[in-house]
Amino acid sequence: QGKLMESGGGLVQVGGSLTLSCTASVQPFNFYDMGWFRQTPGNQRELVASIKSGLSTSYNEGVEGRFTISRDNAQKLLFLRMNSLKPEDSGRYFCNSIPNFFPWGQGTQVTVSS
C-alpha cells in the first residue's frame, strides 16, 4: 500500500463532469506542491494541473478554464474538478507531489466517450 490513492474516475459522455480525489498519506501534506498527471498508453505521465503549498494553481493549455484543482490540507486530500470533458481528456489520472517524491498510486481511469 502506497501513500497516494486516487479515486473518482469513470466513463462519461462528452461535455460531462467528474471530480477526482486523491488521498495523500504524507506529512506534512501542506508543505508539498501537488499535481494531477495524466497517462495514456505508450506515453509518459503528463502534468495537467498543479497547486502549490501556497495555493496558487497552474493548468496546461488543454484544460485551462475547464478543470479546477484544489486541496484540503486538514484532511490531506487533493481534488480535480473536470468540466466540459472532451475525448482527449481520457487517460489514467495520478496524483503526486512536484517534484515526484512518492511512489505512484494505481491512478483512476477517465474515459470520455463520443
mmCIF file with all atom_site columns, N, CA and C in Angstrom, residues 53-110:
data_model
loop_
_atom_site.group_PDB
_atom_site.id
_atom_site.type_symbol
_atom_site.label_atom_id
_atom_site.label_alt_id
_atom_site.label_comp_id
_atom_site.label_asym_id
_atom_site.label_entity_id
_atom_site.label_seq_id
_atom_site.pdbx_PDB_ins_code
_atom_site.Cartn_x
_atom_site.Cartn_y
_atom_site.Cartn_z
_atom_site.occupancy
_atom_site.B_iso_or_equiv
_atom_site.pdbx_formal_charge
_atom_site.auth_seq_id
_atom_site.auth_comp_id
_atom_site.auth_asym_id
_atom_site.auth_atom_id
_atom_site.pdbx_PDB_model_num
ATOM 1   N N  . SER A 1 53  ? 1.912   24.759 -2.340  1.00 0.00 ? 53  SER A N  1
ATOM 2   C CA . SER A 1 53  ? 1.589   24.817 -0.921  1.00 0.00 ? 53  SER A CA 1
ATOM 3   C C  . SER A 1 53  ? 0.933   26.144 -0.558  1.00 0.00 ? 53  SER A C  1
ATOM 4   N N  . GLY A 1 54  ? 1.278   27.199 -1.284  1.00 0.00 ? 54  GLY A N  1
ATOM 5   C CA . GLY A 1 54  ? 0.666   28.498 -1.076  1.00 0.00 ? 54  GLY A CA 1
ATOM 6   C C  . GLY A 1 54  ? -0.658  28.678 -1.792  1.00 0.00 ? 54  GLY A C  1
ATOM 7   N N  . LEU A 1 55  ? -1.140  27.624 -2.457  1.00 0.00 ? 55  LEU A N  1
ATOM 8   C CA . LEU A 1 55  ? -2.455  27.531 -3.090  1.00 0.00 ? 55  LEU A CA 1
ATOM 9   C C  . LEU A 1 55  ? -2.549  28.161 -4.466  1.00 0.00 ? 55  LEU A C  1
ATOM 10  N N  . SER A 1 56  ? -1.458  28.665 -5.012  1.00 0.00 ? 56  SER A N  1
ATOM 11  C CA . SER A 1 56  ? -1.503  29.104 -6.394  1.00 0.00 ? 56  SER A CA 1
ATOM 12  C C  . SER A 1 56  ? -1.643  27.884 -7.303  1.00 0.00 ? 56  SER A C  1
ATOM 13  N N  . THR A 1 57  ? -2.333  28.044 -8.422  1.00 0.00 ? 57  THR A N  1
ATOM 14  C CA . THR A 1 57  ? -2.630  26.927 -9.311  1.00 0.00 ? 57  THR A CA 1
ATOM 15  C C  . THR A 1 57  ? -2.116  27.185 -10.709 1.00 0.00 ? 57  THR A C  1
ATOM 16  N N  . SER A 1 58  ? -1.935  26.101 -11.441 1.00 0.00 ? 58  SER A N  1
ATOM 17  C CA . SER A 1 58  ? -1.490  26.177 -12.818 1.00 0.00 ? 58  SER A CA 1
ATOM 18  C C  . SER A 1 58  ? -2.098  25.025 -13.591 1.00 0.00 ? 58  SER A C  1
ATOM 19  N N  . TYR A 1 59  ? -2.403  25.259 -14.869 1.00 0.00 ? 59  TYR A N  1
ATOM 20  C CA . TYR A 1 59  ? -3.041  24.268 -15.720 1.00 0.00 ? 59  TYR A CA 1
ATOM 21  C C  . TYR A 1 59  ? -2.357  24.230 -17.074 1.00 0.00 ? 59  TYR A C  1
ATOM 22  N N  . ASN A 1 60  ? -2.344  23.052 -17.677 1.00 0.00 ? 60  ASN A N  1
ATOM 23  C CA . ASN A 1 60  ? -1.834  23.029 -19.034 1.00 0.00 ? 60  ASN A CA 1
ATOM 24  C C  . ASN A 1 60  ? -2.872  23.641 -19.976 1.00 0.00 ? 60  ASN A C  1
ATOM 25  N N  . GLU A 1 61  ? -2.425  24.003 -21.156 1.00 0.00 ? 61  GLU A N  1
ATOM 26  C CA . GLU A 1 61  ? -3.271  24.770 -22.069 1.00 0.00 ? 61  GLU A CA 1
ATOM 27  C C  . GLU A 1 61  ? -4.539  24.032 -22.458 1.00 0.00 ? 61  GLU A C  1
ATOM 28  N N  . GLY A 1 62  ? -4.467  22.716 -22.527 1.00 0.00 ? 62  GLY A N  1
ATOM 29  C CA . GLY A 1 62  ? -5.610  21.949 -22.973 1.00 0.00 ? 62  GLY A CA 1
ATOM 30  C C  . GLY A 1 62  ? -6.771  21.903 -22.000 1.00 0.00 ? 62  GLY A C  1
ATOM 31  N N  . VAL A 1 63  ? -6.508  22.130 -20.712 1.00 0.00 ? 63  VAL A N  1
ATOM 32  C CA . VAL A 1 63  ? -7.566  22.023 -19.716 1.00 0.00 ? 63  VAL A CA 1
ATOM 33  C C  . VAL A 1 63  ? -7.888  23.357 -19.063 1.00 0.00 ? 63  VAL A C  1
ATOM 34  N N  . GLU A 1 64  ? -7.128  24.379 -19.372 1.00 0.00 ? 64  GLU A N  1
ATOM 35  C CA . GLU A 1 64  ? -7.352  25.703 -18.786 1.00 0.00 ? 64  GLU A CA 1
ATOM 36  C C  . GLU A 1 64  ? -8.797  26.131 -19.003 1.00 0.00 ? 64  GLU A C  1
ATOM 37  N N  . GLY A 1 65  ? -9.434  26.541 -17.916 1.00 0.00 ? 65  GLY A N  1
ATOM 38  C CA . GLY A 1 65  ? -10.806 27.007 -17.984 1.00 0.00 ? 65  GLY A CA 1
ATOM 39  C C  . GLY A 1 65  ? -11.842 25.925 -17.803 1.00 0.00 ? 65  GLY A C  1
ATOM 40  N N  . ARG A 1 66  ? -11.431 24.664 -17.850 1.00 0.00 ? 66  ARG A N  1
ATOM 41  C CA . ARG A 1 66  ? -12.367 23.555 -17.686 1.00 0.00 ? 66  ARG A CA 1
ATOM 42  C C  . ARG A 1 66  ? -12.114 22.743 -16.419 1.00 0.00 ? 66  ARG A C  1
ATOM 43  N N  . PHE A 1 67  ? -10.864 22.673 -15.989 1.00 0.00 ? 67  PHE A N  1
ATOM 44  C CA . PHE A 1 67  ? -10.501 21.899 -14.806 1.00 0.00 ? 67  PHE A CA 1
ATOM 45  C C  . PHE A 1 67  ? -10.168 22.837 -13.660 1.00 0.00 ? 67  PHE A C  1
ATOM 46  N N  . THR A 1 68  ? -10.429 22.384 -12.445 1.00 0.00 ? 68  THR A N  1
ATOM 47  C CA . THR A 1 68  ? -10.076 23.132 -11.249 1.00 0.00 ? 68  THR A CA 1
ATOM 48  C C  . THR A 1 68  ? -9.421  22.193 -10.249 1.00 0.00 ? 68  THR A C  1
ATOM 49  N N  . ILE A 1 69  ? -8.205  22.523 -9.849  1.00 0.00 ? 69  ILE A N  1
ATOM 50  C CA . ILE A 1 69  ? -7.501  21.742 -8.838  1.00 0.00 ? 69  ILE A CA 1
ATOM 51  C C  . ILE A 1 69  ? -7.652  22.435 -7.491  1.00 0.00 ? 69  ILE A C  1
ATOM 52  N N  . SER A 1 70  ? -7.828  21.647 -6.455  1.00 0.00 ? 70  SER A N  1
ATOM 53  C CA . SER A 1 70  ? -7.956  22.194 -5.116  1.00 0.00 ? 70  SER A CA 1
ATOM 54  C C  . SER A 1 70  ? -7.401  21.193 -4.114  1.00 0.00 ? 70  SER A C  1
ATOM 55  N N  . ARG A 1 71  ? -7.235  21.639 -2.889  1.00 0.00 ? 71  ARG A N  1
ATOM 56  C CA . ARG A 1 71  ? -6.713  20.757 -1.856  1.00 0.00 ? 71  ARG A CA 1
ATOM 57  C C  . ARG A 1 71  ? -7.348  21.072 -0.523  1.00 0.00 ? 71  ARG A C  1
ATOM 58  N N  . ASP A 1 72  ? -7.424  20.059 0.309   1.00 0.00 ? 72  ASP A N  1
ATOM 59  C CA . ASP A 1 72  ? -7.903  20.189 1.676   1.00 0.00 ? 72  ASP A CA 1
ATOM 60  C C  . ASP A 1 72  ? -6.750  19.734 2.557   1.00 0.00 ? 72  ASP A C  1
ATOM 61  N N  . ASN A 1 73  ? -5.994  20.680 3.065   1.00 0.00 ? 73  ASN A N  1
ATOM 62  C CA . ASN A 1 73  ? -4.795  20.335 3.817   1.00 0.00 ? 73  ASN A CA 1
ATOM 63  C C  . ASN A 1 73  ? -5.112  19.634 5.130   1.00 0.00 ? 73  ASN A C  1
ATOM 64  N N  . ALA A 1 74  ? -6.220  20.001 5.760   1.00 0.00 ? 74  ALA A N  1
ATOM 65  C CA . ALA A 1 74  ? -6.576  19.386 7.028   1.00 0.00 ? 74  ALA A CA 1
ATOM 66  C C  . ALA A 1 74  ? -6.827  17.892 6.865   1.00 0.00 ? 74  ALA A C  1
ATOM 67  N N  . GLN A 1 75  ? -7.449  17.513 5.751   1.00 0.00 ? 75  GLN A N  1
ATOM 68  C CA . GLN A 1 75  ? -7.758  16.109 5.507   1.00 0.00 ? 75  GLN A CA 1
ATOM 69  C C  . GLN A 1 75  ? -6.767  15.435 4.566   1.00 0.00 ? 75  GLN A C  1
ATOM 70  N N  . LYS A 1 76  ? -5.754  16.182 4.113   1.00 0.00 ? 76  LYS A N  1
ATOM 71  C CA . LYS A 1 76  ? -4.727  15.651 3.221   1.00 0.00 ? 76  LYS A CA 1
ATOM 72  C C  . LYS A 1 76  ? -5.336  15.089 1.942   1.00 0.00 ? 76  LYS A C  1
ATOM 73  N N  . LEU A 1 77  ? -6.186  15.889 1.319   1.00 0.00 ? 77  LEU A N  1
ATOM 74  C CA . LEU A 1 77  ? -6.878  15.498 0.104   1.00 0.00 ? 77  LEU A CA 1
ATOM 75  C C  . LEU A 1 77  ? -6.543  16.452 -1.033  1.00 0.00 ? 77  LEU A C  1
ATOM 76  N N  . LEU A 1 78  ? -6.510  15.916 -2.218  1.00 0.00 ? 78  LEU A N  1
ATOM 77  C CA . LEU A 1 78  ? -6.319  16.677 -3.446  1.00 0.00 ? 78  LEU A CA 1
ATOM 78  C C  . LEU A 1 78  ? -7.482  16.356 -4.371  1.00 0.00 ? 78  LEU A C  1
ATOM 79  N N  . PHE A 1 79  ? -8.008  17.369 -5.040  1.00 0.00 ? 79  PHE A N  1
ATOM 80  C CA . PHE A 1 79  ? -9.162  17.192 -5.910  1.00 0.00 ? 79  PHE A CA 1
ATOM 81  C C  . PHE A 1 79  ? -8.883  17.741 -7.302  1.00 0.00 ? 79  PHE A C  1
ATOM 82  N N  . LEU A 1 80  ? -9.592  17.205 -8.263  1.00 0.00 ? 80  LEU A N  1
ATOM 83  C CA . LEU A 1 80  ? -9.593  17.758 -9.607  1.00 0.00 ? 80  LEU A CA 1
ATOM 84  C C  . LEU A 1 80  ? -11.018 17.736 -10.127 1.00 0.00 ? 80  LEU A C  1
ATOM 85  N N  . ARG A 1 81  ? -11.615 18.915 -10.258 1.00 0.00 ? 81  ARG A N  1
ATOM 86  C CA . ARG A 1 81  ? -12.930 19.037 -10.848 1.00 0.00 ? 81  ARG A CA 1
ATOM 87  C C  . ARG A 1 81  ? -12.763 19.205 -12.346 1.00 0.00 ? 81  ARG A C  1
ATOM 88  N N  . MET A 1 82  ? -13.384 18.328 -13.106 1.00 0.00 ? 82  MET A N  1
ATOM 89  C CA . MET A 1 82  ? -13.239 18.279 -14.546 1.00 0.00 ? 82  MET A CA 1
ATOM 90  C C  . MET A 1 82  ? -14.595 18.551 -15.179 1.00 0.00 ? 82  MET A C  1
ATOM 91  N N  . ASN A 1 83  ? -14.695 19.650 -15.896 1.00 0.00 ? 83  ASN A N  1
ATOM 92  C CA . ASN A 1 83  ? -15.933 20.036 -16.564 1.00 0.00 ? 83  ASN A CA 1
ATOM 93  C C  . ASN A 1 83  ? -15.757 20.025 -18.076 1.00 0.00 ? 83  ASN A C  1
ATOM 94  N N  . SER A 1 84  ? -16.873 19.976 -18.772 1.00 0.00 ? 84  SER A N  1
ATOM 95  C CA . SER A 1 84  ? -16.881 20.040 -20.234 1.00 0.00 ? 84  SER A CA 1
ATOM 96  C C  . SER A 1 84  ? -15.890 19.060 -20.838 1.00 0.00 ? 84  SER A C  1
ATOM 97  N N  . LEU A 1 85  ? -15.972 17.831 -20.408 1.00 0.00 ? 85  LEU A N  1
ATOM 98  C CA . LEU A 1 85  ? -14.979 16.829 -20.780 1.00 0.00 ? 85  LEU A CA 1
ATOM 99  C C  . LEU A 1 85  ? -14.992 16.531 -22.271 1.00 0.00 ? 85  LEU A C  1
ATOM 100 N N  . LYS A 1 86  ? -13.796 16.319 -22.790 1.00 0.00 ? 86  LYS A N  1
ATOM 101 C CA . LYS A 1 86  ? -13.573 16.009 -24.188 1.00 0.00 ? 86  LYS A CA 1
ATOM 102 C C  . LYS A 1 86  ? -12.903 14.644 -24.306 1.00 0.00 ? 86  LYS A C  1
ATOM 103 N N  . PRO A 1 87  ? -13.034 13.986 -25.451 1.00 0.00 ? 87  PRO A N  1
ATOM 104 C CA . PRO A 1 87  ? -12.369 12.686 -25.615 1.00 0.00 ? 87  PRO A CA 1
ATOM 105 C C  . PRO A 1 87  ? -10.873 12.735 -25.339 1.00 0.00 ? 87  PRO A C  1
ATOM 106 N N  . GLU A 1 88  ? -10.205 13.822 -25.684 1.00 0.00 ? 88  GLU A N  1
ATOM 107 C CA . GLU A 1 88  ? -8.777  13.926 -25.451 1.00 0.00 ? 88  GLU A CA 1
ATOM 108 C C  . GLU A 1 88  ? -8.397  14.050 -23.981 1.00 0.00 ? 88  GLU A C  1
ATOM 109 N N  . ASP A 1 89  ? -9.380  14.228 -23.107 1.00 0.00 ? 89  ASP A N  1
ATOM 110 C CA . ASP A 1 89  ? -9.124  14.217 -21.673 1.00 0.00 ? 89  ASP A CA 1
ATOM 111 C C  . ASP A 1 89  ? -8.990  12.802 -21.122 1.00 0.00 ? 89  ASP A C  1
ATOM 112 N N  . SER A 1 90  ? -9.328  11.812 -21.918 1.00 0.00 ? 90  SER A N  1
ATOM 113 C CA . SER A 1 90  ? -9.280  10.427 -21.472 1.00 0.00 ? 90  SER A CA 1
ATOM 114 C C  . SER A 1 90  ? -7.868  10.020 -21.085 1.00 0.00 ? 90  SER A C  1
ATOM 115 N N  . GLY A 1 91  ? -7.769  9.165  -20.093 1.00 0.00 ? 91  GLY A N  1
ATOM 116 C CA . GLY A 1 91  ? -6.487  8.662  -19.639 1.00 0.00 ? 91  GLY A CA 1
ATOM 117 C C  . GLY A 1 91  ? -6.575  8.238  -18.194 1.00 0.00 ? 91  GLY A C  1
ATOM 118 N N  . ARG A 1 92  ? -5.461  7.728  -17.703 1.00 0.00 ? 92  ARG A N  1
ATOM 119 C CA . ARG A 1 92  ? -5.400  7.378  -16.297 1.00 0.00 ? 92  ARG A CA 1
ATOM 120 C C  . ARG A 1 92  ? -4.768  8.550  -15.543 1.00 0.00 ? 92  ARG A C  1
ATOM 121 N N  . TYR A 1 93  ? -5.446  9.004  -14.520 1.00 0.00 ? 93  TYR A N  1
ATOM 122 C CA . TYR A 1 93  ? -5.022  10.171 -13.760 1.00 0.00 ? 93  TYR A CA 1
ATOM 123 C C  . TYR A 1 93  ? -4.379  9.762  -12.443 1.00 0.00 ? 93  TYR A C  1
ATOM 124 N N  . PHE A 1 94  ? -3.230  10.368 -12.164 1.00 0.00 ? 94  PHE A N  1
ATOM 125 C CA . PHE A 1 94  ? -2.455  10.107 -10.966 1.00 0.00 ? 94  PHE A CA 1
ATOM 126 C C  . PHE A 1 94  ? -2.200  11.415 -10.224 1.00 0.00 ? 94  PHE A C  1
ATOM 127 N N  . CYS A 1 95  ? -2.074  11.321 -8.919  1.00 0.00 ? 95  CYS A N  1
ATOM 128 C CA . CYS A 1 95  ? -1.630  12.458 -8.134  1.00 0.00 ? 95  CYS A CA 1
ATOM 129 C C  . CYS A 1 95  ? -0.234  12.201 -7.604  1.00 0.00 ? 95  CYS A C  1
ATOM 130 N N  . ASN A 1 96  ? 0.497   13.274 -7.351  1.00 0.00 ? 96  ASN A N  1
ATOM 131 C CA . ASN A 1 96  ? 1.805   13.155 -6.736  1.00 0.00 ? 96  ASN A CA 1
ATOM 132 C C  . ASN A 1 96  ? 2.298   14.549 -6.380  1.00 0.00 ? 96  ASN A C  1
ATOM 133 N N  . SER A 1 97  ? 3.336   14.591 -5.558  1.00 0.00 ? 97  SER A N  1
ATOM 134 C CA . SER A 1 97  ? 3.985   15.848 -5.274  1.00 0.00 ? 97  SER A CA 1
ATOM 135 C C  . SER A 1 97  ? 4.779   16.303 -6.488  1.00 0.00 ? 97  SER A C  1
ATOM 136 N N  . ILE A 1 98  ? 5.153   17.567 -6.480  1.00 0.00 ? 98  ILE A N  1
ATOM 137 C CA . ILE A 1 98  ? 6.002   18.135 -7.516  1.00 0.00 ? 98  ILE A CA 1
ATOM 138 C C  . ILE A 1 98  ? 7.192   18.781 -6.821  1.00 0.00 ? 98  ILE A C  1
ATOM 139 N N  . PRO A 1 99  ? 8.379   18.213 -6.949  1.00 0.00 ? 99  PRO A N  1
ATOM 140 C CA . PRO A 1 99  ? 8.782   17.008 -7.683  1.00 0.00 ? 99  PRO A CA 1
ATOM 141 C C  . PRO A 1 99  ? 8.129   15.740 -7.126  1.00 0.00 ? 99  PRO A C  1
ATOM 142 N N  . ASN A 1 100 ? 8.216   14.652 -7.869  1.00 0.00 ? 100 ASN A N  1
ATOM 143 C CA . ASN A 1 100 ? 7.573   13.392 -7.513  1.00 0.00 ? 100 ASN A CA 1
ATOM 144 C C  . ASN A 1 100 ? 8.383   12.648 -6.465  1.00 0.00 ? 100 ASN A C  1
ATOM 145 N N  . PHE A 1 101 ? 8.056   12.895 -5.218  1.00 0.00 ? 101 PHE A N  1
ATOM 146 C CA . PHE A 1 101 ? 8.787   12.263 -4.125  1.00 0.00 ? 101 PHE A CA 1
ATOM 147 C C  . PHE A 1 101 ? 8.249   10.894 -3.749  1.00 0.00 ? 101 PHE A C  1
ATOM 148 N N  . PHE A 1 102 ? 7.034   10.577 -4.147  1.00 0.00 ? 102 PHE A N  1
ATOM 149 C CA . PHE A 1 102 ? 6.370   9.386  -3.649  1.00 0.00 ? 102 PHE A CA 1
ATOM 150 C C  . PHE A 1 102 ? 6.117   8.371  -4.754  1.00 0.00 ? 102 PHE A C  1
ATOM 151 N N  . PRO A 1 103 ? 6.012   7.090  -4.375  1.00 0.00 ? 103 PRO A N  1
ATOM 152 C CA . PRO A 1 103 ? 5.651   6.088  -5.386  1.00 0.00 ? 103 PRO A CA 1
ATOM 153 C C  . PRO A 1 103 ? 4.284   6.397  -5.978  1.00 0.00 ? 103 PRO A C  1
ATOM 154 N N  . TRP A 1 104 ? 4.145   6.095  -7.256  1.00 0.00 ? 104 TRP A N  1
ATOM 155 C CA . TRP A 1 104 ? 2.869   6.308  -7.927  1.00 0.00 ? 104 TRP A CA 1
ATOM 156 C C  . TRP A 1 104 ? 1.816   5.360  -7.400  1.00 0.00 ? 104 TRP A C  1
ATOM 157 N N  . GLY A 1 105 ? 0.597   5.876  -7.272  1.00 0.00 ? 105 GLY A N  1
ATOM 158 C CA . GLY A 1 105 ? -0.534  5.023  -6.948  1.00 0.00 ? 105 GLY A CA 1
ATOM 159 C C  . GLY A 1 105 ? -1.026  4.303  -8.181  1.00 0.00 ? 105 GLY A C  1
ATOM 160 N N  . GLN A 1 106 ? -2.185  3.688  -8.067  1.00 0.00 ? 106 GLN A N  1
ATOM 161 C CA . GLN A 1 106 ? -2.748  2.955  -9.196  1.00 0.00 ? 106 GLN A CA 1
ATOM 162 C C  . GLN A 1 106 ? -3.440  3.873  -10.198 1.00 0.00 ? 106 GLN A C  1
ATOM 163 N N  . GLY A 1 107 ? -3.706  5.099  -9.812  1.00 0.00 ? 107 GLY A N  1
ATOM 164 C CA . GLY A 1 107 ? -4.396  6.021  -10.684 1.00 0.00 ? 107 GLY A CA 1
ATOM 165 C C  . GLY A 1 107 ? -5.878  5.710  -10.766 1.00 0.00 ? 107 GLY A C  1
ATOM 166 N N  . THR A 1 108 ? -6.595  6.562  -11.476 1.00 0.00 ? 108 THR A N  1
ATOM 167 C CA . THR A 1 108 ? -8.015  6.336  -11.705 1.00 0.00 ? 108 THR A CA 1
ATOM 168 C C  . THR A 1 108 ? -8.318  6.650  -13.165 1.00 0.00 ? 108 THR A C  1
ATOM 169 N N  . GLN A 1 109 ? -9.037  5.764  -13.807 1.00 0.00 ? 109 GLN A N  1
ATOM 170 C CA . GLN A 1 109 ? -9.267  5.861  -15.242 1.00 0.00 ? 109 GLN A CA 1
ATOM 171 C C  . GLN A 1 109 ? -10.418 6.805  -15.551 1.00 0.00 ? 109 GLN A C  1
ATOM 172 N N  . VAL A 1 110 ? -10.176 7.690  -16.500 1.00 0.00 ? 110 VAL A N  1
ATOM 173 C CA . VAL A 1 110 ? -11.205 8.583  -17.027 1.00 0.00 ? 110 VAL A CA 1
ATOM 174 C C  . VAL A 1 110 ? -11.357 8.284  -18.506 1.00 0.00 ? 110 VAL A C  1
#
